[in-house]
Amino acid sequence: MVTVAPTEHRSRLLRGAVELLRTQRVAALATLEAEGSPFVSMVPFALEPGQGCLVLHVSALAQHSGNMQREPRVSLLVMQPEQAGQPVHALPRLTLLGQARLLEPAGESWARCRAAYLARFPEAEPMTQLGDFRFVAIRPEGARQIAGFGAARSVDGAELREAIALAAGPAGLVEPVQPSALDGSTQG
């Protein structure tokens, strides 16, 4: 069953997805092990708007690296952190489904992804010199967005790539959304 947000809410929901992708720098990455079991790990991610992808920098020694090489289907969960006094069930989150592609060093895609990653994580530059680390481009194919309690929808790949481009752009391009604007609650 596909849930489509009413037109009047779509722009607010898109802004919520953009805000999550812009402000959160880590995601839970789900990969599949050889026997089919799910494996979840934490990964820092960057956004590469030209290719409409999320960028990871992973060690070949990591379990998720071997899993992605063997089976490129992945899922990433990006979510707002828990805040004291706020209901956890209403936390904004975006669960992306996509395909992982291990990038060959020195190619154009690799260079663009490296630049995007280092723009977000400049402290990682020395790790890009290590021989066992690789860049991975995750091309999103769809997602499920929870923008607050009772505000959920499915998102297609084209809209996700638009959200990535907006999130990677200047901060003032998309106005942040207040949680109360999405779930109808008010703060007192």
PDB file of N, CA and C in Angstrom, residues 14-26 45-47 54 78-79 94 96 120 140 159-168:
ATOM      1  N   LEU A  14       8.519  17.581   2.231  1.00  0.00           N
ATOM      2  CA  LEU A  14       9.790  17.633   1.514  1.00  0.00           C
ATOM      3  C   LEU A  14      10.794  18.454   2.314  1.00  0.00           C
ATOM      4  N   ARG A  15      10.372  19.586   2.847  1.00  0.00           N
ATOM      5  CA  ARG A  15      11.275  20.411   3.660  1.00  0.00           C
ATOM      6  C   ARG A  15      11.762  19.638   4.886  1.00  0.00           C
ATOM      7  N   GLY A  16      10.880  18.823   5.468  1.00  0.00           N
ATOM      8  CA  GLY A  16      11.292  18.008   6.613  1.00  0.00           C
ATOM      9  C   GLY A  16      12.358  16.995   6.235  1.00  0.00           C
ATOM     10  N   ALA A  17      12.209  16.364   5.070  1.00  0.00           N
ATOM     11  CA  ALA A  17      13.213  15.401   4.601  1.00  0.00           C
ATOM     12  C   ALA A  17      14.535  16.100   4.323  1.00  0.00           C
ATOM     13  N   VAL A  18      14.466  17.264   3.698  1.00  0.00           N
ATOM     14  CA  VAL A  18      15.667  18.043   3.399  1.00  0.00           C
ATOM     15  C   VAL A  18      16.379  18.422   4.704  1.00  0.00           C
ATOM     16  N   GLU A  19      15.614  18.868   5.683  1.00  0.00           N
ATOM     17  CA  GLU A  19      16.203  19.275   6.962  1.00  0.00           C
ATOM     18  C   GLU A  19      16.908  18.102   7.640  1.00  0.00           C
ATOM     19  N   LEU A  20      16.303  16.912   7.621  1.00  0.00           N
ATOM     20  CA  LEU A  20      16.956  15.730   8.200  1.00  0.00           C
ATOM     21  C   LEU A  20      18.267  15.426   7.484  1.00  0.00           C
ATOM     22  N   LEU A  21      18.234  15.400   6.160  1.00  0.00           N
ATOM     23  CA  LEU A  21      19.441  15.083   5.391  1.00  0.00           C
ATOM     24  C   LEU A  21      20.528  16.137   5.589  1.00  0.00           C
ATOM     25  N   ARG A  22      20.133  17.391   5.773  1.00  0.00           N
ATOM     26  CA  ARG A  22      21.107  18.465   5.957  1.00  0.00           C
ATOM     27  C   ARG A  22      21.699  18.470   7.358  1.00  0.00           C
ATOM     28  N   THR A  23      20.885  18.237   8.375  1.00  0.00           N
ATOM     29  CA  THR A  23      21.354  18.421   9.750  1.00  0.00           C
ATOM     30  C   THR A  23      21.916  17.169  10.400  1.00  0.00           C
ATOM     31  N   GLN A  24      21.532  15.998   9.917  1.00  0.00           N
ATOM     32  CA  GLN A  24      22.037  14.757  10.514  1.00  0.00           C
ATOM     33  C   GLN A  24      23.207  14.245   9.672  1.00  0.00           C
ATOM     34  N   ARG A  25      24.255  13.805  10.359  1.00  0.00           N
ATOM     35  CA  ARG A  25      25.465  13.392   9.644  1.00  0.00           C
ATOM     36  C   ARG A  25      25.744  11.899   9.747  1.00  0.00           C
ATOM     37  N   VAL A  26      24.943  11.185  10.504  1.00  0.00           N
ATOM     38  CA  VAL A  26      25.125   9.733  10.629  1.00  0.00           C
ATOM     39  C   VAL A  26      23.804   9.026  10.350  1.00  0.00           C
ATOM     40  N   PHE A  45      27.564   9.980   6.685  1.00  0.00           N
ATOM     41  CA  PHE A  45      27.221  10.101   5.268  1.00  0.00           C
ATOM     42  C   PHE A  45      27.285  11.550   4.819  1.00  0.00           C
ATOM     43  N   ALA A  46      27.548  11.719   3.545  1.00  0.00           N
ATOM     44  CA  ALA A  46      27.532  13.030   2.897  1.00  0.00           C
ATOM     45  C   ALA A  46      26.547  12.957   1.740  1.00  0.00           C
ATOM     46  N   LEU A  47      26.300  14.090   1.121  1.00  0.00           N
ATOM     47  CA  LEU A  47      25.348  14.187   0.019  1.00  0.00           C
ATOM     48  C   LEU A  47      26.053  14.686  -1.227  1.00  0.00           C
ATOM     49  N   LEU A  54      23.814   9.461  -1.660  1.00  0.00           N
ATOM     50  CA  LEU A  54      24.466   9.591  -0.368  1.00  0.00           C
ATOM     51  C   LEU A  54      25.834   8.949  -0.510  1.00  0.00           C
ATOM     52  N   VAL A  78      17.914   7.653   8.652  1.00  0.00           N
ATOM     53  CA  VAL A  78      18.389   8.954   9.119  1.00  0.00           C
ATOM     54  C   VAL A  78      17.296   9.487  10.032  1.00  0.00           C
ATOM     55  N   MET A  79      17.653   9.870  11.253  1.00  0.00           N
ATOM     56  CA  MET A  79      16.616  10.337  12.175  1.00  0.00           C
ATOM     57  C   MET A  79      17.114  11.438  13.081  1.00  0.00           C
ATOM     58  N   LEU A  94      13.718   9.186   8.253  1.00  0.00           N
ATOM     59  CA  LEU A  94      13.637   8.861   6.834  1.00  0.00           C
ATOM     60  C   LEU A  94      14.367   7.541   6.634  1.00  0.00           C
ATOM     61  N   LEU A  96      15.599   5.099   3.900  1.00  0.00           N
ATOM     62  CA  LEU A  96      15.869   5.046   2.464  1.00  0.00           C
ATOM     63  C   LEU A  96      16.204   3.631   2.023  1.00  0.00           C
ATOM     64  N   ARG A 120      31.826  17.784   4.105  1.00  0.00           N
ATOM     65  CA  ARG A 120      31.043  17.549   5.323  1.00  0.00           C
ATOM     66  C   ARG A 120      31.908  17.063   6.478  1.00  0.00           C
ATOM     67  N   PRO A 140      19.423   6.351  -3.921  1.00  0.00           N
ATOM     68  CA  PRO A 140      18.130   6.010  -3.332  1.00  0.00           C
ATOM     69  C   PRO A 140      17.072   5.708  -4.396  1.00  0.00           C
ATOM     70  N   GLU A 159      11.975  12.214  -5.982  1.00  0.00           N
ATOM     71  CA  GLU A 159      11.829  13.227  -4.929  1.00  0.00           C
ATOM     72  C   GLU A 159      12.980  13.146  -3.935  1.00  0.00           C
ATOM     73  N   LEU A 160      13.485  11.931  -3.679  1.00  0.00           N
ATOM     74  CA  LEU A 160      14.650  11.797  -2.793  1.00  0.00           C
ATOM     75  C   LEU A 160      15.871  12.489  -3.385  1.00  0.00           C
ATOM     76  N   ARG A 161      16.067  12.325  -4.687  1.00  0.00           N
ATOM     77  CA  ARG A 161      17.217  12.984  -5.318  1.00  0.00           C
ATOM     78  C   ARG A 161      17.044  14.504  -5.286  1.00  0.00           C
ATOM     79  N   GLU A 162      15.802  14.988  -5.394  1.00  0.00           N
ATOM     80  CA  GLU A 162      15.539  16.424  -5.240  1.00  0.00           C
ATOM     81  C   GLU A 162      15.873  16.863  -3.815  1.00  0.00           C
ATOM     82  N   ALA A 163      15.471  16.067  -2.827  1.00  0.00           N
ATOM     83  CA  ALA A 163      15.767  16.395  -1.430  1.00  0.00           C
ATOM     84  C   ALA A 163      17.269  16.424  -1.184  1.00  0.00           C
ATOM     85  N   ILE A 164      18.011  15.484  -1.780  1.00  0.00           N
ATOM     86  CA  ILE A 164      19.472  15.466  -1.634  1.00  0.00           C
ATOM     87  C   ILE A 164      20.076  16.737  -2.224  1.00  0.00           C
ATOM     88  N   ALA A 165      19.607  17.123  -3.406  1.00  0.00           N
ATOM     89  CA  ALA A 165      20.130  18.337  -4.037  1.00  0.00           C
ATOM     90  C   ALA A 165      19.829  19.571  -3.188  1.00  0.00           C
ATOM     91  N   LEU A 166      18.631  19.651  -2.648  1.00  0.00           N
ATOM     92  CA  LEU A 166      18.266  20.793  -1.803  1.00  0.00           C
ATOM     93  C   LEU A 166      19.057  20.782  -0.496  1.00  0.00           C
ATOM     94  N   ALA A 167      19.214  19.608   0.104  1.00  0.00           N
ATOM     95  CA  ALA A 167      19.935  19.505   1.376  1.00  0.00           C
ATOM     96  C   ALA A 167      21.413  19.826   1.215  1.00  0.00           C
ATOM     97  N   ALA A 168      21.983  19.511   0.060  1.00  0.00           N
ATOM     98  CA  ALA A 168      23.400  19.775  -0.180  1.00  0.00           C
ATOM     99  C   ALA A 168      23.647  21.224  -0.574  1.00  0.00           C
TER     100      ALA A 168
END
